[in-house]
XYZ file of C-alpha atoms in Angstrom:
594
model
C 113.715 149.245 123.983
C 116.985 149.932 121.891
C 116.874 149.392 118.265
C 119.254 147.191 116.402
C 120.672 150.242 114.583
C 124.036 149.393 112.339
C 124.229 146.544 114.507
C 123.647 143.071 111.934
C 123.855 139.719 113.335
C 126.876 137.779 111.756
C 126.290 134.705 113.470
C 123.667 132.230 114.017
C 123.734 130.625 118.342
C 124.938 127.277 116.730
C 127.868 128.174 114.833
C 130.693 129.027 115.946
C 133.504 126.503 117.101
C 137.364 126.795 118.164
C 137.894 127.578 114.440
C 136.407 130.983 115.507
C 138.868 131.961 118.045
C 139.311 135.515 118.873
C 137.193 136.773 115.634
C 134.356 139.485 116.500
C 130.564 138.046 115.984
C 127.669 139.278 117.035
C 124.283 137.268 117.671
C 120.584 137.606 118.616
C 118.359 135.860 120.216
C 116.389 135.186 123.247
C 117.407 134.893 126.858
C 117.295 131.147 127.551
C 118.953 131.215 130.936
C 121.122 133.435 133.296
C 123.309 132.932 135.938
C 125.606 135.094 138.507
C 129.083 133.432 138.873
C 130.858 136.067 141.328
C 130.165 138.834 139.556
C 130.621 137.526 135.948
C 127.099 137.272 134.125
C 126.729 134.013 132.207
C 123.945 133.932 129.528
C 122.886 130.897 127.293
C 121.457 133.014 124.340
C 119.167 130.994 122.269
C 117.935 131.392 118.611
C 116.366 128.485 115.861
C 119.756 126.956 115.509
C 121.057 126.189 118.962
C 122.600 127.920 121.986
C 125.646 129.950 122.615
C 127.113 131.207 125.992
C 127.898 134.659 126.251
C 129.584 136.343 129.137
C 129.198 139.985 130.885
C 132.884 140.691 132.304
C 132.893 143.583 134.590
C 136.572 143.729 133.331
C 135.862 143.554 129.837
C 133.065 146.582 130.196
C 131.853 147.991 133.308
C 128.753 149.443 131.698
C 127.509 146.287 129.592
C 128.019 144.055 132.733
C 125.923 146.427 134.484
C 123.135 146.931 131.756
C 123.372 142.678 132.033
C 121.957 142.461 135.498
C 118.343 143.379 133.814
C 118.315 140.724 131.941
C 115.515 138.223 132.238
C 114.486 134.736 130.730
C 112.868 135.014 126.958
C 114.258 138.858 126.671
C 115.368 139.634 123.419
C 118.538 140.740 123.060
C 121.602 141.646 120.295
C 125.223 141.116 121.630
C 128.676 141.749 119.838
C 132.029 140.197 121.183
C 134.751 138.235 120.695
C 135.361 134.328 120.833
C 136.797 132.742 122.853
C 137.771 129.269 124.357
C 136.398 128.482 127.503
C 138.210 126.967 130.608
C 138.315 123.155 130.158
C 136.469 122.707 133.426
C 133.587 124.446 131.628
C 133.055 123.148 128.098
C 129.745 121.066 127.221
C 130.431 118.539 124.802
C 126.486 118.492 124.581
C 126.016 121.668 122.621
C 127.675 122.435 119.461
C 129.195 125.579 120.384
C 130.046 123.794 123.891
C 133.904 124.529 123.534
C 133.705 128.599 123.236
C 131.877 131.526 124.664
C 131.387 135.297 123.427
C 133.054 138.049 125.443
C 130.534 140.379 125.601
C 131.593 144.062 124.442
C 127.906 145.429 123.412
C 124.701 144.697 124.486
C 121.088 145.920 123.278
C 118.073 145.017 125.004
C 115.403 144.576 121.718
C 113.004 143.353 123.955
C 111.656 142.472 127.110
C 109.026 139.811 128.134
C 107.360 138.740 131.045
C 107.520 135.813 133.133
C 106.625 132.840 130.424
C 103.202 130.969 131.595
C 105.756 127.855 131.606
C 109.834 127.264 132.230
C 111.248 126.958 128.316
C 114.202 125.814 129.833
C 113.211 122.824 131.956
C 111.538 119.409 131.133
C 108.723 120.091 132.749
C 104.768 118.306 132.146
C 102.676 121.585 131.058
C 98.874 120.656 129.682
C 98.282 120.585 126.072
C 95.643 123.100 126.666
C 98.125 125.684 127.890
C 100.759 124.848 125.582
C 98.375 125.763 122.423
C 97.331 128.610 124.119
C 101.167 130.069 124.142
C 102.106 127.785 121.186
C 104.632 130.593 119.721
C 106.126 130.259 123.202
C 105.582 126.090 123.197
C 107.652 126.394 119.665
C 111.039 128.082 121.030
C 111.230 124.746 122.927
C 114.256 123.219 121.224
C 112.067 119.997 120.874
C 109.226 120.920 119.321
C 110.956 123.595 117.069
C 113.477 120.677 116.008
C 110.052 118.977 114.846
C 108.867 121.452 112.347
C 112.606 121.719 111.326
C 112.369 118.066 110.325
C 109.077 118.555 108.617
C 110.825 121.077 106.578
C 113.238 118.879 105.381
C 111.130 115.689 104.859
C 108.701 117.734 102.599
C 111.787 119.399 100.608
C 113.423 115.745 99.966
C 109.745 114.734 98.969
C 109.703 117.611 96.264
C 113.231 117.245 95.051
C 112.273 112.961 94.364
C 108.821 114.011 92.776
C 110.607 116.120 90.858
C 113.331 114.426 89.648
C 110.526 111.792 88.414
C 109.239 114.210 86.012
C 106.093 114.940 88.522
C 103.931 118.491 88.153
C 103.074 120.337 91.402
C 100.040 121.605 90.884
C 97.444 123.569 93.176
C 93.631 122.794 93.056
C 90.815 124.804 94.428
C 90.394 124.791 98.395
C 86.879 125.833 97.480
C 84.928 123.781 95.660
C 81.313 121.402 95.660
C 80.581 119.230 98.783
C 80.308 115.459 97.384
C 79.721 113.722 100.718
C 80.690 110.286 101.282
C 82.181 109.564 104.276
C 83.234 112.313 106.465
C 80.999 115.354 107.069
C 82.159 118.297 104.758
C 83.334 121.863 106.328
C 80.957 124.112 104.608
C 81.426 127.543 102.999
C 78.670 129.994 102.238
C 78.495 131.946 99.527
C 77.463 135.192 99.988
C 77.201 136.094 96.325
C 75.068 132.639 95.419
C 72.279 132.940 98.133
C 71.514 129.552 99.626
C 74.547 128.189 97.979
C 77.487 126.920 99.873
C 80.914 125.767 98.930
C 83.252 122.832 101.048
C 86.614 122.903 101.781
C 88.185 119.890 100.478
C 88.192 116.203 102.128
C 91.173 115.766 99.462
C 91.813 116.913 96.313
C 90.677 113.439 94.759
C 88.223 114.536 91.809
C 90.559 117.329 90.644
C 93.756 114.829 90.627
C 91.579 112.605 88.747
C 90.499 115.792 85.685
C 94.176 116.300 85.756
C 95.168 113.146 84.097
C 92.039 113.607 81.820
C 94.241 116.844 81.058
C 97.109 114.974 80.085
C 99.285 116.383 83.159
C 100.697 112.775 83.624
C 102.396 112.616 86.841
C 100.843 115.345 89.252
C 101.862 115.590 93.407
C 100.940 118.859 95.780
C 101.481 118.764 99.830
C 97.888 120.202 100.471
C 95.707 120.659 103.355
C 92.333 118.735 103.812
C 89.659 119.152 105.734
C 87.207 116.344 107.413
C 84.454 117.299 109.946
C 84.770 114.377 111.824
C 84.837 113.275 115.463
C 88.458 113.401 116.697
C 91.354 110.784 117.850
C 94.439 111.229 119.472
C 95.931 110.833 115.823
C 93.250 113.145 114.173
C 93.047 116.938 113.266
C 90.159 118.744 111.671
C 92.243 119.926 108.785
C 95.681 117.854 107.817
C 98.089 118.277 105.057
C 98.427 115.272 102.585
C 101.495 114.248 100.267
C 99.109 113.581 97.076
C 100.071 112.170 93.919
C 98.264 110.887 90.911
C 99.865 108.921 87.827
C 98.370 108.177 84.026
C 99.433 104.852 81.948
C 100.770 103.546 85.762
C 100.179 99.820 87.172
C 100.168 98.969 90.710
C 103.442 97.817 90.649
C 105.216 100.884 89.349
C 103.223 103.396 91.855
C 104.467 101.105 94.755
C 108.092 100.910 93.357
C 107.766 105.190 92.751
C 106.433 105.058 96.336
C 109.055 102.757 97.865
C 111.858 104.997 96.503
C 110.653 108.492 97.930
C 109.903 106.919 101.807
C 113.385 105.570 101.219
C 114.848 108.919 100.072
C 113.156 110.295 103.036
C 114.028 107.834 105.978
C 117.382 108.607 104.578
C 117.518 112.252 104.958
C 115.526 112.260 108.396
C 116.946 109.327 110.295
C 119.703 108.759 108.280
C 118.478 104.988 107.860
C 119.385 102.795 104.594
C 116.118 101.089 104.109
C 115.552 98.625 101.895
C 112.512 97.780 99.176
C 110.677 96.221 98.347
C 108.401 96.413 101.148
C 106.684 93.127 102.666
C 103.086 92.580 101.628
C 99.790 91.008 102.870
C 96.281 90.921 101.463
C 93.533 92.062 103.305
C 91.986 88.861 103.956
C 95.286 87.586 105.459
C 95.935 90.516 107.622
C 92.426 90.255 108.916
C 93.106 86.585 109.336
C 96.475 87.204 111.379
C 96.238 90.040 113.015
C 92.055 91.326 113.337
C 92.948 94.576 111.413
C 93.400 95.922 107.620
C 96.592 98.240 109.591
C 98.970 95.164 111.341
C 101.622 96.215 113.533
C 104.113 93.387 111.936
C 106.627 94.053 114.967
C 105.912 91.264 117.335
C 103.709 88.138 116.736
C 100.775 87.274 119.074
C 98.830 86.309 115.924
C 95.200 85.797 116.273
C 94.076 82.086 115.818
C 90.633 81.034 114.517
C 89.223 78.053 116.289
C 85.576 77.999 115.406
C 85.500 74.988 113.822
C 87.539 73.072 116.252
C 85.068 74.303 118.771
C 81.706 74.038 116.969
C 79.228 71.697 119.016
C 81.665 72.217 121.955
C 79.999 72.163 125.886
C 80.898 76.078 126.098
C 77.102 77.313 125.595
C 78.733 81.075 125.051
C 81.109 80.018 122.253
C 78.449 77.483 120.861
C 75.633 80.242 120.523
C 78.234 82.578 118.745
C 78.899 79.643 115.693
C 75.308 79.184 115.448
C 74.723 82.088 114.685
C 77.408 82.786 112.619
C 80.395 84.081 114.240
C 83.440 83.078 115.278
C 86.211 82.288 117.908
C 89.659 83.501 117.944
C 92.188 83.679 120.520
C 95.315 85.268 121.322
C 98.213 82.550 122.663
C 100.039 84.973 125.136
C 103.680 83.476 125.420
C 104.389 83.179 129.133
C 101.624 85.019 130.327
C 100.410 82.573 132.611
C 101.608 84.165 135.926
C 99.485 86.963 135.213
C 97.172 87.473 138.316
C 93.673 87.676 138.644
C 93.849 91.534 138.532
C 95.805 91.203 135.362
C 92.990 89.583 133.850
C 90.799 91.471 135.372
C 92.331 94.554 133.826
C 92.557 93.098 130.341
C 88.612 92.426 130.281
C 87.886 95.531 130.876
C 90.320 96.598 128.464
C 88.780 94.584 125.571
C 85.254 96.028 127.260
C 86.602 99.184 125.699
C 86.305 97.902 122.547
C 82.839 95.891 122.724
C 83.852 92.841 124.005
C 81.061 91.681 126.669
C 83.711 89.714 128.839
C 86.384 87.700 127.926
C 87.549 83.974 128.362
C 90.659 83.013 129.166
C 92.782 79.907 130.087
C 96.325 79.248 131.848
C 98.347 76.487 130.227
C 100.224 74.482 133.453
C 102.489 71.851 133.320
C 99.923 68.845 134.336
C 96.097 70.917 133.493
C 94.520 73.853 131.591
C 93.590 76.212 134.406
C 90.128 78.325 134.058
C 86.829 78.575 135.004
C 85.715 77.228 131.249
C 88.098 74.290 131.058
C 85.237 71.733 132.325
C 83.210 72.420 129.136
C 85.818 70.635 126.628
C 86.367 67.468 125.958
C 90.293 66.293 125.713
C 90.453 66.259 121.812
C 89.523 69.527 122.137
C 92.082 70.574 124.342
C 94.429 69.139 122.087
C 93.422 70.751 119.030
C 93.752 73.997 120.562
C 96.931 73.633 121.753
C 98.136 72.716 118.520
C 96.463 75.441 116.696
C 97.635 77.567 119.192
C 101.267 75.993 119.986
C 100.570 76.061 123.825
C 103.041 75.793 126.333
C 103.264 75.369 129.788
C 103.530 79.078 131.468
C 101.618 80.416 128.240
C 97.888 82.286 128.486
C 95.260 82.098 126.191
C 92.755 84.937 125.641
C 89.705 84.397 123.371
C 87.497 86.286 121.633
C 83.914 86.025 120.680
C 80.842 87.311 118.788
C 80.806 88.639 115.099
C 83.782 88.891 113.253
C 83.864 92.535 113.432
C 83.582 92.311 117.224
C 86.386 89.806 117.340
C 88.978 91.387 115.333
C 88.605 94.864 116.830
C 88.920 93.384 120.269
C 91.761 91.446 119.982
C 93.388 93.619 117.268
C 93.584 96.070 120.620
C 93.830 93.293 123.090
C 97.306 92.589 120.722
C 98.463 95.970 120.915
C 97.939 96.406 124.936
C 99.561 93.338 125.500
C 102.793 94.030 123.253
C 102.635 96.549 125.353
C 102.563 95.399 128.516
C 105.341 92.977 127.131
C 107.636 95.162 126.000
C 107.529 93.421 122.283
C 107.864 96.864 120.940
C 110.934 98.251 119.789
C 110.900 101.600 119.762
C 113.457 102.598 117.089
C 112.337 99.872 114.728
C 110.546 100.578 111.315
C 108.547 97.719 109.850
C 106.933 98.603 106.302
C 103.682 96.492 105.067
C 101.883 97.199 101.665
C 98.242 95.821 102.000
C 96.476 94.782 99.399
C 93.573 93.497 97.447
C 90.613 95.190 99.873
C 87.156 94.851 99.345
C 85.762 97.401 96.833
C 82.403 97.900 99.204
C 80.938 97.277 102.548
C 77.685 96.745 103.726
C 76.608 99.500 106.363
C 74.106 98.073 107.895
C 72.883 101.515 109.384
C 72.099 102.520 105.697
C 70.854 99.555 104.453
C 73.062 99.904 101.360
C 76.972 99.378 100.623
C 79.732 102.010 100.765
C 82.766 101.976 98.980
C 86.007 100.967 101.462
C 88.488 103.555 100.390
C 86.089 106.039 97.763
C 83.853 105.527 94.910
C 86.432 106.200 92.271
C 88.123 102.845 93.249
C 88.753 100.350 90.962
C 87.219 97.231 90.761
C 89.236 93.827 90.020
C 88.740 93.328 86.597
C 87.922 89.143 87.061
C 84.917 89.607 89.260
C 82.902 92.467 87.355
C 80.268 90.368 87.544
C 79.829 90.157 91.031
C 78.841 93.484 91.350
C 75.773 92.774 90.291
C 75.251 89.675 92.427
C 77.276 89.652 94.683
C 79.382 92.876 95.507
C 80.277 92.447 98.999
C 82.698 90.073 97.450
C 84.273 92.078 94.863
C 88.164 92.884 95.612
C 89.684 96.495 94.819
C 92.882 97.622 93.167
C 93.830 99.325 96.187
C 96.808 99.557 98.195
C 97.566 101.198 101.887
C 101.147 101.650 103.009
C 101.465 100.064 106.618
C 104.068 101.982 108.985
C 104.268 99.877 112.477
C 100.200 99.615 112.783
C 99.968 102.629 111.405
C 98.274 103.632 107.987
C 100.129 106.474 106.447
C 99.291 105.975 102.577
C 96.401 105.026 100.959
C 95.336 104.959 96.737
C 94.260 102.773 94.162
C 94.466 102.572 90.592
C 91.116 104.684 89.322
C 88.285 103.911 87.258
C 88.635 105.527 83.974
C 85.690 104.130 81.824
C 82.452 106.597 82.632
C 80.627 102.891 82.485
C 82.211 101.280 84.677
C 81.968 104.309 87.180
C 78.417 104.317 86.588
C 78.412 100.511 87.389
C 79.998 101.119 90.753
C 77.860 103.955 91.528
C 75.240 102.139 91.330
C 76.092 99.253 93.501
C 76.511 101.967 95.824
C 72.730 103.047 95.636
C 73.607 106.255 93.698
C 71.003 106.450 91.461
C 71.728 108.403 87.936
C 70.379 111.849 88.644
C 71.696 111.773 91.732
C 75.387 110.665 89.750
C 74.649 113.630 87.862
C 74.280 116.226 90.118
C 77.538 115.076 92.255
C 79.587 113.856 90.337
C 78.683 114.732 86.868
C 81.814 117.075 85.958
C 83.888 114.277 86.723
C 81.806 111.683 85.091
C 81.584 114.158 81.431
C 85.537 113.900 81.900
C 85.572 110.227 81.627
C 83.927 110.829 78.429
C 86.151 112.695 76.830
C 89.313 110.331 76.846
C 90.443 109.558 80.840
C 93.385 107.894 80.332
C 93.947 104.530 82.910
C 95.279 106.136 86.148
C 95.811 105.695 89.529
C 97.190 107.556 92.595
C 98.096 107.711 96.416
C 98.284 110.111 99.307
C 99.998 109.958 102.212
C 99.053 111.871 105.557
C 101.782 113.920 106.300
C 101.293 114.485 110.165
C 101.346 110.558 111.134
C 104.489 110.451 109.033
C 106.104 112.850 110.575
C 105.052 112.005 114.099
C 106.553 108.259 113.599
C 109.840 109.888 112.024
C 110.400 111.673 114.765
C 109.523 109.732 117.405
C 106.606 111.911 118.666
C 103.502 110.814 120.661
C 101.082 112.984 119.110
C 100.685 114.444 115.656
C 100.181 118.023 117.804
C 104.183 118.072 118.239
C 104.632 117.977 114.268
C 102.177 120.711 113.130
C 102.665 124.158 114.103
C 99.450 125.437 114.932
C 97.701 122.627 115.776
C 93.526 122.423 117.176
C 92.918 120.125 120.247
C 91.017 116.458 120.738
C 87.784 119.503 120.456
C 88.469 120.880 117.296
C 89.258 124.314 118.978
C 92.483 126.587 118.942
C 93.207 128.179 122.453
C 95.806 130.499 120.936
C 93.159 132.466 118.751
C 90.333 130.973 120.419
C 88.578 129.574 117.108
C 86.108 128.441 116.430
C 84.364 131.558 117.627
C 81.135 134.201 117.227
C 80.707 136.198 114.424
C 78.501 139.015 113.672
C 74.780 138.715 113.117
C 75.614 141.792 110.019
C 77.823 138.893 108.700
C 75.473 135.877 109.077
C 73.263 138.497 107.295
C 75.431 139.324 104.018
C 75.843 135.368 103.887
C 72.207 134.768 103.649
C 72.380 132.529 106.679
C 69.565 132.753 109.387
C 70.577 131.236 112.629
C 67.498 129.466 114.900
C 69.787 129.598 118.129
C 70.094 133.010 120.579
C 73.106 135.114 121.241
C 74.917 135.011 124.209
């Protein structure tokens, strides 16, 4: 290998133009492709920035065109030479530096490589798995490189806003107590506290919080999180949040302070003007509409309740689910009704997916309602449902029903596959939804006791305090989440400040006051000594990024990303360590070595 010696790049492969014209440069790179045109060596020479043809001329130099027939694909190599225009027959109005080429005058090789595991130059399918395993290789892909380029820029326009809105980065611990609620905690342990253990951070929620006790005002930090969790497509083990927390703030002004950064950053990344405010829909109505708290307010195929109009109906399926309390909904399907039997067929087993134990369905014709259920309702019936429903001839109606759970997470999906299927979706469109007003708790029924809906510092409307007492399944929040086209990318709420009304809410969660104490009782001695109100948001930085730029997965927008498994092929974590180091950590393991 040659070293680069005096030699000092003056160029980068994207920028040089016609305005360059016979002036010396020299670049480095890697070998993206080469090819023999009658003796005179073309290479496209590839770097972060782009691509620039360079050409071995055995006129030019005998010995450099000679020392160019080594070359190979991903070699690394330095070349000095002069610009020039190329014939008109060969420019590329596709690459930036498509109208000139470098006469080649020096070349070093820097480095070789072998054959890549996969083409870099080709749009070719490679597996996920292998592409993590070579992910620095997976990165020079013009692509995926261009992705983390973007993410560069999104999260320096996101500083530069914060910033010029008087906002404090500032850093809080990675390691600190595990406080779980909700997600399993990644644990650390301590091999100076024997026994003890520290978590890495679900989010930075209880130290945002002490900040405004602090009087920091308006804090923000892009910081990673960590959730043990089972995985989704959309998921990763550790993520990197946009997090923010405000003192003396109302839900109105975080949304407005909100509304103006995603605009500020649509702008810089897609160049797109948008305009706030945002639409907005409470979580009852999205529920309602659409079976979800997350709508995908692109298309329509709104979900219609008909469980009155059907109760005491001759359907014994649909009557046995009002009984005993649940509902029917259905889907109208806008000129659907040519779908075939295999159609339907697929779509059942499609909302099977989603715990749907068959599904009902009927074709709207010109002169009759065509399905195997029709027979069981009267005429008025038929009538109210088409009105509820606005049926057409040529339309198809898909119901829904057990619980309301059941229902709305069956044909929230059942929506989404058909839009599909439709084509409803526009690709390049952007629709923005703040939704509001969300229960404070839930009722798990697999604890017997409620959870809180977003987290227990959440707080409660003010007009129904006294419900959580008697009735707190009914008790709204002050919390917002920032809809993205069915997507959830921010979530906050304005705080609880008084350590009362914290300890109220704790204990309509079933957290007991010792047990208050011993998780939460830093935060809850903080509220005691003058929390200002406050309230926050975060944002999840990998779905943003993957909608901005158009990605499938959140994988294409994070550089060293883990799979669906939690595990990185390039360094092949997690992995075995050393019973000596299980040892110093106090840690005795109950399962054999390999």
């Amino acid at each position: 290998m040659e070293s680069m010696g005096a030699l000092r790049r003056t160029h980068t492969c994207n920028e040089l133009g016609l305005d360059f014209l016979d002036q010396e440069t020299t670049l480095m790179g890697w070998v993206l492709r080469r090819r023999d045109h009658g003796g005179v060596i073309f290479i496209d020479l590839r770097d972060r920035w782009g691509i620039t043809q360079v050409v071995f001329n055995p006129e030019i130099n005998p010995a450099v065109h000679a020392k160019a027939h080594q070359l190979r694909s991903e070699w690394v190599i330095a070349v000095r030479g002069r610009v020039a225009k190329r014939p008109e027959s060969m420019e590329n109005p596709k690459l930036a530096t498509g109208a000139i080429e470098i006469l080649v005058d020096e070349l070093r090789i820097l480095n070789t490589s072998e054959t890549p595991p996969f083409p870099l130059d080709e749009d070719v399918e490679v597996s996920d798995t292998l592409r993590l395993q070579y992910r620095y290789l997976d990165l020079r892909r013009p692509e995926i490189a261009k992705n983390l380029i973007l993410r560069h820029q999104a999260l320096q326009t996101v500083r530069t806003y914060l910033n010029d809105n008087q906002f404090l980065e500032i850093e809080t611990p990675m390691l600190t107590r595990s406080t779980p609620e909700g997600a399993r905690d990644y644990l650390v342990p301590s091999r100076v506290h024997a026994g003890k253990f520290f978590a890495l951070p679900q989010s930075p929620q209880l130290f945002k919080q002490i900040l405004m006790v602090a009087g920091m005002d308006r804090y923000y930090q892009i910081v990673k999180c960590f959730r043990d969790e089972d995985l989704r497509a959309d998921r990763q083990p550790e993520f990197t949040q946009i997090d923010m927390e405000l003192s003396f703030i109302t839900e109105e002004e975080i949304i407005t302070i909100v509304e103006g950064m995603i605009k500020a950053l649509f702008k810089e990344i897609r160049d797109l003007d948008l305009q706030p405010p945002f639409n907005r829909m409470t979580y009852d109505e999205a529920m309602r509409r659409f079976g979800t708290d997350r709508p995908d307010t692109r298309f329509g195929l709104e979900l219609v309740d008909l469980t009155e109009t059907l109760r005491g109906c001759g359907f014994k399926v649909f009557n046995t689910v009002i009984d005993k309390g649940g509902m029917v909904k259905a889907i109208n399907a806008k000129g659907c009704g040519a779908f075939s039997r295999k159609d339907l067929d697929d779509l059942t087993e499609y909302a099977g997916r989603f715990g749907a134990r068959g599904m009902a369905w009927i074709k709207v014709k010109e002169d009759e309602w065509q399905s195997p259920i029709t027979k069981f309702f009267t005429e008025d019936e038929i009538k109210a449902m088409a009105q509820a429903l606005d049926a057409q001839p040529g339309d198809l109606i898909l119901f829904g029903a057990d619980t309301a759970k059941t229902v709305h997470q069956v044909l929230s999906e059942l929506r989404l596959e058909l839009a599909r299927r439709l084509g409803l979706i526009q690709g390049d469109s952007f629709n923005f939804l703040w939704v509001t007003d969300f229960p404070l708790l839930e009722y798990d029924e697999e604890q017997k006791r409620y959870t809180a809906v977003h987290h227990p510092f959440t707080a409660p409307n003010e007009a129904q305090l006294e419900l959580l007492e008697t009735d707190p399944g009914a008790v709204k929040s002050r919390a917002y989440d920032l809809v993205l086209n069915g997507n959830e990318i921010g979530g906050g709420s304005i705080r609880i400040h008084s350590p009362l009304m914290q300890k109220k809410v704790f204990k309509a969660l079933g957290i007991e006051t010792e047990e208050a104490q011993e998780k939460f009782g830093f935060l809850l001695r903080a509220l005691e000594l003058g929390a200002p109100p406050h309230g926050g948001i975060a944002f999840g930085v990998d779905r943003l990024m993957m909608l901005l730029t158009g990605s499938t997965s959140i994988r294409d927008v994070i550089a060293f990303p883990k799979t669906q498994k939690a595990t990185c092929p390039l360094t092949e974590a997690p992995s075995s360590v050393a019973r000596k180091q299980l040892t110093e950590l106090h840690l005795q393991p109950d399962w054999k070595e390999k």
